[in-house]
CSV table of C-alpha atoms and ligand atoms in Angstrom, one decimal:
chain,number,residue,atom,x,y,z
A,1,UNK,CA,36.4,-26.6,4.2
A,2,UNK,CA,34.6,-29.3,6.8
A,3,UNK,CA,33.0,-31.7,4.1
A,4,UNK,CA,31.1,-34.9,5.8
A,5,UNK,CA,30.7,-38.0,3.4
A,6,UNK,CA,28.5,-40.9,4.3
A,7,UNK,CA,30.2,-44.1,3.7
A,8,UNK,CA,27.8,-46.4,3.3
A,9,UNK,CA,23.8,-45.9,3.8
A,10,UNK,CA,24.0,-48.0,6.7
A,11,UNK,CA,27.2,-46.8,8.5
A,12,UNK,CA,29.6,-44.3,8.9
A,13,UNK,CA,31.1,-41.1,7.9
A,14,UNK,CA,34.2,-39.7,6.0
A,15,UNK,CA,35.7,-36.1,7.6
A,16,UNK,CA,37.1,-34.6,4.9
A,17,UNK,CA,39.0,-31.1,5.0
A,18,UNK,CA,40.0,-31.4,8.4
A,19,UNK,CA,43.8,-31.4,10.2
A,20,UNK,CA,42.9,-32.9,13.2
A,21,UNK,CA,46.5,-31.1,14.8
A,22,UNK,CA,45.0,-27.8,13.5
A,23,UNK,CA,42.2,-25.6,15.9
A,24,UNK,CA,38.6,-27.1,15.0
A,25,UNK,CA,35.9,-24.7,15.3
A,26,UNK,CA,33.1,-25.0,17.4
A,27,UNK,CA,30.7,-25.4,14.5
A,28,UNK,CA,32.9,-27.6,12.4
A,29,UNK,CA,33.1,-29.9,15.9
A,30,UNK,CA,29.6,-30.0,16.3
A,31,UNK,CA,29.2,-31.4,13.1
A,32,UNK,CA,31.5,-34.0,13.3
A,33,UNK,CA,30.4,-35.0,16.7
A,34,UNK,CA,27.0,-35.2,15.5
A,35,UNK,CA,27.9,-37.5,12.6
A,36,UNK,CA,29.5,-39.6,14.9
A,37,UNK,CA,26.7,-39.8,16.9
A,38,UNK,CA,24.6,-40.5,14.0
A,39,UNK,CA,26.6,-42.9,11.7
A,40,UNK,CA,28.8,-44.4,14.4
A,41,UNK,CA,32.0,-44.5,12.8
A,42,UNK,CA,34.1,-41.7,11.3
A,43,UNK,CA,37.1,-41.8,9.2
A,44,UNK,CA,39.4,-38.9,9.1
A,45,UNK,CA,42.5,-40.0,6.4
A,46,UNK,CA,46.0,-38.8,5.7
A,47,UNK,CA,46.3,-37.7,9.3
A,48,UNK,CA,49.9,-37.0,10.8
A,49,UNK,CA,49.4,-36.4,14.6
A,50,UNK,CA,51.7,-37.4,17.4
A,51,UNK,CA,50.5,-39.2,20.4
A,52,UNK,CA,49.8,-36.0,22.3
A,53,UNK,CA,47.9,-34.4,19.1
A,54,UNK,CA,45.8,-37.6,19.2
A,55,UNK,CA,44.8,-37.8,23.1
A,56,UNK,CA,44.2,-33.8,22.6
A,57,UNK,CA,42.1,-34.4,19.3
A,58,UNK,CA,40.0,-37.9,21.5
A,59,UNK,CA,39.0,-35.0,24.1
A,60,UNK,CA,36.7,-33.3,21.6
A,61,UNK,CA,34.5,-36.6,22.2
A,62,UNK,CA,34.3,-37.3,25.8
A,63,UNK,CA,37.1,-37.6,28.4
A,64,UNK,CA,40.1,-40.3,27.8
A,65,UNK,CA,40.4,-43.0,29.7
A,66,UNK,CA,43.8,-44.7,30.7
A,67,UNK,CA,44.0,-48.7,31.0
A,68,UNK,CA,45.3,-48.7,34.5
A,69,UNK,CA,47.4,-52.0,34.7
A,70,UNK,CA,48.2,-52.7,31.0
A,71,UNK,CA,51.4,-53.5,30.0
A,72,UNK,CA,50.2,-52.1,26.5
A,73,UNK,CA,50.5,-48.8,27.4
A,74,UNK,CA,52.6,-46.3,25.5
A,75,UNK,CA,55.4,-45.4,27.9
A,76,UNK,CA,55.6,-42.1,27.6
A,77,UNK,CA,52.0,-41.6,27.0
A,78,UNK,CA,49.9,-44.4,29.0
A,79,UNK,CA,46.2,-42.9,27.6
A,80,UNK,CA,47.3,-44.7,23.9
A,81,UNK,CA,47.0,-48.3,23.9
A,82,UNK,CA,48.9,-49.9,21.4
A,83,UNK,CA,48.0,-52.8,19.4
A,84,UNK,CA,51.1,-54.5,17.6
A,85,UNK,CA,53.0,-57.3,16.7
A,86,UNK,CA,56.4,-55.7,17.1
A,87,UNK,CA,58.6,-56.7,19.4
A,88,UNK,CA,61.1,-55.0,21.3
A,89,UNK,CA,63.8,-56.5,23.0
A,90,UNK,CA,61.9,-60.1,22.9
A,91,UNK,CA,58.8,-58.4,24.5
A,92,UNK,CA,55.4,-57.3,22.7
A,93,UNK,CA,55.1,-53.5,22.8
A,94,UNK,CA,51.3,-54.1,21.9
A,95,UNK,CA,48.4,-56.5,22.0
A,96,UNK,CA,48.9,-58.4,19.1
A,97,UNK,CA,45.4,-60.4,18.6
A,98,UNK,CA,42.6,-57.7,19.7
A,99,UNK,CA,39.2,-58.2,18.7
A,100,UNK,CA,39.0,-61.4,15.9
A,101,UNK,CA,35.8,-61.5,16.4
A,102,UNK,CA,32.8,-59.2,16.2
A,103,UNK,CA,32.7,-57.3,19.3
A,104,UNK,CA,31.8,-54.2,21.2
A,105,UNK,CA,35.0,-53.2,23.9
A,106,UNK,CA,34.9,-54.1,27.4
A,107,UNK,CA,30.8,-55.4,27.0
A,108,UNK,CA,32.1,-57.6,29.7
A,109,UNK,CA,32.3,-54.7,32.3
A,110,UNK,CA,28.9,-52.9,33.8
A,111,UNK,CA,29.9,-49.8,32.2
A,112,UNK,CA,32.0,-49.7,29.1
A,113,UNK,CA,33.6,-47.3,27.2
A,114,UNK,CA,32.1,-44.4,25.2
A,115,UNK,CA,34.2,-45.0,22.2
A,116,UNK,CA,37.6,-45.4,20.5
A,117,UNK,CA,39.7,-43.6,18.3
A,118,UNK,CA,42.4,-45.9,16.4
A,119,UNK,CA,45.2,-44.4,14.3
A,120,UNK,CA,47.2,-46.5,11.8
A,121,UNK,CA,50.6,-45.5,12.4
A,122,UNK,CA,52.1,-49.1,10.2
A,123,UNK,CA,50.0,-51.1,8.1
A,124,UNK,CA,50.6,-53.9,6.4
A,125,UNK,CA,50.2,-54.5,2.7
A,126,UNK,CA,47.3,-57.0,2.8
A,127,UNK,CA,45.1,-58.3,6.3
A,128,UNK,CA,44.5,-56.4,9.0
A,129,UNK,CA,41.7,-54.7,8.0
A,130,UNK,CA,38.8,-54.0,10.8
A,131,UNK,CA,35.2,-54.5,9.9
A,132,UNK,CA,32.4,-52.1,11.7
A,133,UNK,CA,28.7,-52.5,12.3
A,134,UNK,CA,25.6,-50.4,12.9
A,135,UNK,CA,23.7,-52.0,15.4
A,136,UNK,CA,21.2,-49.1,15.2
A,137,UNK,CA,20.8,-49.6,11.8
A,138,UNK,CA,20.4,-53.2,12.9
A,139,UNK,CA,17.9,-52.4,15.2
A,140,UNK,CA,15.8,-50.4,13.4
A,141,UNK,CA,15.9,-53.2,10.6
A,142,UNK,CA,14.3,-55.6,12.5
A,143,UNK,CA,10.9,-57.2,12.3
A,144,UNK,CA,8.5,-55.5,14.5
A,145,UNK,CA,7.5,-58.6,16.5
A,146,UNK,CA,11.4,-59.6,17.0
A,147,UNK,CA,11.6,-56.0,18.4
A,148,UNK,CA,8.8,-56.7,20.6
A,149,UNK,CA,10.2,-60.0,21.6
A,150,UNK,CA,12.9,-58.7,22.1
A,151,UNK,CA,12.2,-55.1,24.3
A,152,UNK,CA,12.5,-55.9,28.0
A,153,UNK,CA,15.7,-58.7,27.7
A,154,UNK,CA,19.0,-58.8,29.1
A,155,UNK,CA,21.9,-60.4,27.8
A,156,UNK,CA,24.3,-61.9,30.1
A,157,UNK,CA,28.1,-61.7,29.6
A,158,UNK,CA,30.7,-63.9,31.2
A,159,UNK,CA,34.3,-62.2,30.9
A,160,UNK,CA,35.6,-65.8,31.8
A,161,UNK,CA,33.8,-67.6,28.8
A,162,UNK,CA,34.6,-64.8,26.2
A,163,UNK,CA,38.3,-65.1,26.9
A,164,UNK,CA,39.1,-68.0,24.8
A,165,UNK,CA,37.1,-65.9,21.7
A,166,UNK,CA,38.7,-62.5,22.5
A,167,UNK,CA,42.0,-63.2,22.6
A,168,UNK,CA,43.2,-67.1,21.9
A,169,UNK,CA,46.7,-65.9,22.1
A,170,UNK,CA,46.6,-65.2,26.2
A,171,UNK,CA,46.3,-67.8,28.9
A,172,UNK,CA,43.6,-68.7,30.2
A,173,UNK,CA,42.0,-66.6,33.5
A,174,UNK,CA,43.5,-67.7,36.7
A,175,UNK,CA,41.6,-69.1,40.0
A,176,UNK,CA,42.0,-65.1,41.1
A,177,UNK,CA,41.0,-63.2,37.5
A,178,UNK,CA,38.0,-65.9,37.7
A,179,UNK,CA,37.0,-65.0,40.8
A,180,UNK,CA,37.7,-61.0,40.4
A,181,UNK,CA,35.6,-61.4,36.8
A,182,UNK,CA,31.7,-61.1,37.2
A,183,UNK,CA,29.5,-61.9,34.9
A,184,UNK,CA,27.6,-58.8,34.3
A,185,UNK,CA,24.1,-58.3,32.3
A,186,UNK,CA,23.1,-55.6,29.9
A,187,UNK,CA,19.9,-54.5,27.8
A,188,UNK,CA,20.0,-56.6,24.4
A,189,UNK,CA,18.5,-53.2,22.8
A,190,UNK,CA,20.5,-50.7,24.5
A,191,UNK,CA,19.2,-47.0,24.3
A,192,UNK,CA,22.0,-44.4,23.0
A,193,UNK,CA,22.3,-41.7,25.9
A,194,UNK,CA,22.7,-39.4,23.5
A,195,UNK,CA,20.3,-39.8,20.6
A,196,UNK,CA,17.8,-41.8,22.3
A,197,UNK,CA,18.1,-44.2,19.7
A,198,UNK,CA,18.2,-48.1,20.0
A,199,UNK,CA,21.1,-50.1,18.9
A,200,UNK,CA,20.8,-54.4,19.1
A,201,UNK,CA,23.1,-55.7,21.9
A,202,UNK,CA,24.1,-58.9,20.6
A,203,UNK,CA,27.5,-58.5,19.3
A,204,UNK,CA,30.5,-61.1,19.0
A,205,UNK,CA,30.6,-64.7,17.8
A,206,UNK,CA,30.9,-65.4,22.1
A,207,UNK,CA,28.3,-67.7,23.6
A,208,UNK,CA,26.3,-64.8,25.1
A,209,UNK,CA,23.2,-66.1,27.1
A,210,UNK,CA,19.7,-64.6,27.2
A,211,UNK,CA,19.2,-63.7,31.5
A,212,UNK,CA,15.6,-65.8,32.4
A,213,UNK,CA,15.7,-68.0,29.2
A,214,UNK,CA,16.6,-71.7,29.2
A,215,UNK,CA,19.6,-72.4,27.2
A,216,UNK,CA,17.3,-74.1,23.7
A,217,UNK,CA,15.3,-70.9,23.6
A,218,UNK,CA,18.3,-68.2,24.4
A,219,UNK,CA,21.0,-69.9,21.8
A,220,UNK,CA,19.1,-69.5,18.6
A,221,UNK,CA,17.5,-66.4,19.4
A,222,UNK,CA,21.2,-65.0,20.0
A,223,UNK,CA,22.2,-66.5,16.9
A,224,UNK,CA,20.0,-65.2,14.4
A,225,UNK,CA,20.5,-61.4,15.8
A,226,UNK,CA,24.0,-61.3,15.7
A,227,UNK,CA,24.3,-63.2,12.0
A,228,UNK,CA,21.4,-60.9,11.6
A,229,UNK,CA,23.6,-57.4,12.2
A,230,UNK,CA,26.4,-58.1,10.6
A,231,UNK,CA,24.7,-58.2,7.3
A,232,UNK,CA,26.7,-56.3,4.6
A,233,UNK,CA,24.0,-53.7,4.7
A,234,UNK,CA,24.8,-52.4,8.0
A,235,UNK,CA,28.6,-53.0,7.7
A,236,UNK,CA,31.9,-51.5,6.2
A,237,UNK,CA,35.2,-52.7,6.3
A,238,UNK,CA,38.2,-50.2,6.7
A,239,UNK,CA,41.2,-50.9,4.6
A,240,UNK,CA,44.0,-48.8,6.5
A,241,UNK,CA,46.5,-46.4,5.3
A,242,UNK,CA,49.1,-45.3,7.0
A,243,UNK,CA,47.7,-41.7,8.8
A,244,UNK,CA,43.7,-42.9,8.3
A,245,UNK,CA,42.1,-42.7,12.0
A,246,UNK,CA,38.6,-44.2,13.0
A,247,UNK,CA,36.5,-43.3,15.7
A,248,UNK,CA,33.8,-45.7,16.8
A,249,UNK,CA,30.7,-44.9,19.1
A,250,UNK,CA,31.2,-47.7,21.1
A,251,UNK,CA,27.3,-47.2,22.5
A,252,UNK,CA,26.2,-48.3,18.6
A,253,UNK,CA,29.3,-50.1,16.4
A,254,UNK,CA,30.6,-53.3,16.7
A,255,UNK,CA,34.0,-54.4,15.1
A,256,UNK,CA,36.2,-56.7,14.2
A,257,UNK,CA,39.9,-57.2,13.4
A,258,UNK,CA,40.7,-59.4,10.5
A,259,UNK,CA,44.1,-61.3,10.4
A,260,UNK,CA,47.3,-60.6,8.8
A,261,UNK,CA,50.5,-62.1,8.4
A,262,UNK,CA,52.1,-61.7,11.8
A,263,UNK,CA,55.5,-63.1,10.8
A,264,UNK,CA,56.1,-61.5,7.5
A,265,UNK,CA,54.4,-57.9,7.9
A,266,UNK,CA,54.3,-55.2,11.0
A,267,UNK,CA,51.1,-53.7,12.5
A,268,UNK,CA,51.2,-50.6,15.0
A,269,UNK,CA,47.8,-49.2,15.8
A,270,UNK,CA,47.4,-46.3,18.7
A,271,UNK,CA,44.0,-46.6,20.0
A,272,UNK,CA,42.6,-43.9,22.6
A,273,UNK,CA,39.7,-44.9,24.3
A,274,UNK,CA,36.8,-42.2,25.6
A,275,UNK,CA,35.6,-43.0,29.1
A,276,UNK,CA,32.5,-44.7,30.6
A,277,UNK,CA,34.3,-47.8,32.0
A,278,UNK,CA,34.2,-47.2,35.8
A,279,UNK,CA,33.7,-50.6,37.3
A,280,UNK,CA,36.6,-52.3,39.1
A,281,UNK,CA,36.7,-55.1,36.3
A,282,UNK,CA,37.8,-51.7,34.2
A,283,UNK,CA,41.8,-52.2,34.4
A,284,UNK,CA,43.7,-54.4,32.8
A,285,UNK,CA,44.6,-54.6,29.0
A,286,UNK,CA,42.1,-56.4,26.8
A,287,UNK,CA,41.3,-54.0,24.0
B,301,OGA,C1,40.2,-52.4,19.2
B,301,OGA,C2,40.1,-53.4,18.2
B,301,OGA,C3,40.7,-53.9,15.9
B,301,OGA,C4,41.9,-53.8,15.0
B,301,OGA,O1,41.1,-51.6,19.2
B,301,OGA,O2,39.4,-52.4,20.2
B,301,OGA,O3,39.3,-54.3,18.3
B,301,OGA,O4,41.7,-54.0,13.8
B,301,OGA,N1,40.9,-53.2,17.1
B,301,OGA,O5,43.0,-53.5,15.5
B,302,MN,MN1,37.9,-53.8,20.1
């Protein structure tokens, strides 16, 4: 029997008494979407599904989108992404340092993706955790004047500048990524299409910038919201097992990886991603 477990107060929920390979029904889905949409995250554990179980299980959420010029791509099944540090044959068959710091995926494109779903396929035995963060819970916690300060502003996101954050492993941009990569601008309290409800835009230790405010008044006013949202009341950090899957609403969580010992232990995450990325900038491989 579908039981739902919250996780935390401020975040997330745990799916128990579910086979994700097995028929769902419609009321049991409903449910589940619904906590998702509610608490963000879900966590579904001791999960054994193939690739094609897992892009046919991320279609219950929205449609799955395919990262059209990775070279992260499962062969055989390009919608999974894979995040690893395996090699094969001297090559990576996965991005090996996604997301070390707090982020939301692809806020540097105009529209990004709905959500993920990440399934732990190798784990190793300490590291390589991944933090999550309500940033309606956030929201909702914050002083009524900030949230009146803070109503009508846009926060500005520069794909170039984040680069060296996201991902110090990979070179940086070239003369024609630079020039392909706009900055784009999004509401710093961002409405959930859904639920209606607001979720604080700040995410990531990047230099984001306030759009219409001077540098001295946009820096510290960044600062304090995202050290403010990744309080430990709003967050949870998932310690994988082998089989555990979490979906994030990508509309409301932030996340973070955490490191592990690349040379002495073996990672292999499949991540699907649920559409809403539909600007050019949307191709490419960065998780
Ligand atoms: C991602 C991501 C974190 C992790 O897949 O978008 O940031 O712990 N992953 O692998
Ligand atoms: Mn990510």
């Amino acid at each position: 029997m579908l039981e739902l477990v919250p996780i935390t107060e401020g975040i997330g929920t745990e799916v128990r008494g579910i086979d994700v390979t097995r028929p769902v029904s419609d009321v049991d889905l409903e449910r589940i979407y619904q906590a998702w949409i509610d608490t963000t995250i879900l966590v579904f554990r001791g999960q054994d599904m193939t690739p094609t179980q897992h892009v046919e299980f991320t279609r219950h959420f929205g449609e799955v989108f395919t990262y059209t010029r990775s070279q992260f791509n499962d062969d055989e099944h390009p919608e999974i992404l894979i995040l690893s540090n395996i090699t094969r044959d001297g090559k990576p068959i996965g991005s090996a340092y996604s997301g070390r710091v707090w982020h939301s995926d692809g806020a540097y494109l105009t529209d990004p993706p709905v959500g993920s779903m990440l399934y732990a396929r190798e784990v190793p035995p300490e590291g390589g955790d991944t933090w999550y963060g309500n940033m309606m819970a956030a929201y909702d916690a914050l002083p009524p004047a900030v949230q009146e300060r803070i109503a009508d502003l846009k926060v500005v996101i520069s794909r170039v500048q984040s680069r060296p954050y996201n991902y110090p492993d990979r070179p940086a941009p070239t003369e024609k990524e630079r020039a392909e990569w706009v900055d784009v601008t999004h509401p710093l309290v961002r409405v959930h299409e859904v639920s209606g409800r607001k979720a604080l835009y700040a995410g990531g230790n990047v230099p984001w910038r306030i759009e219409g405010l001077s540098e001295d008044e946009s820096a510290p006013l960044i600062t304090f919201l995202q050290e403010f949202s990744v309080q430990p009341r709003f967050t949870y950090c998932h310690r994988w097992s082998v089989g555990d899957i979490v979906l994030w609403d990508n509309r409301s969580a932030m996340h973070r990886a955490t490191y592990y010992d690349h040379v002495k232990h073996r990672r292999l995450m499949h991540r699907t991603t649920i559409s809403g990325v539909r600007s050019a900038a949307g191709t490419g491989s960065e998780a």
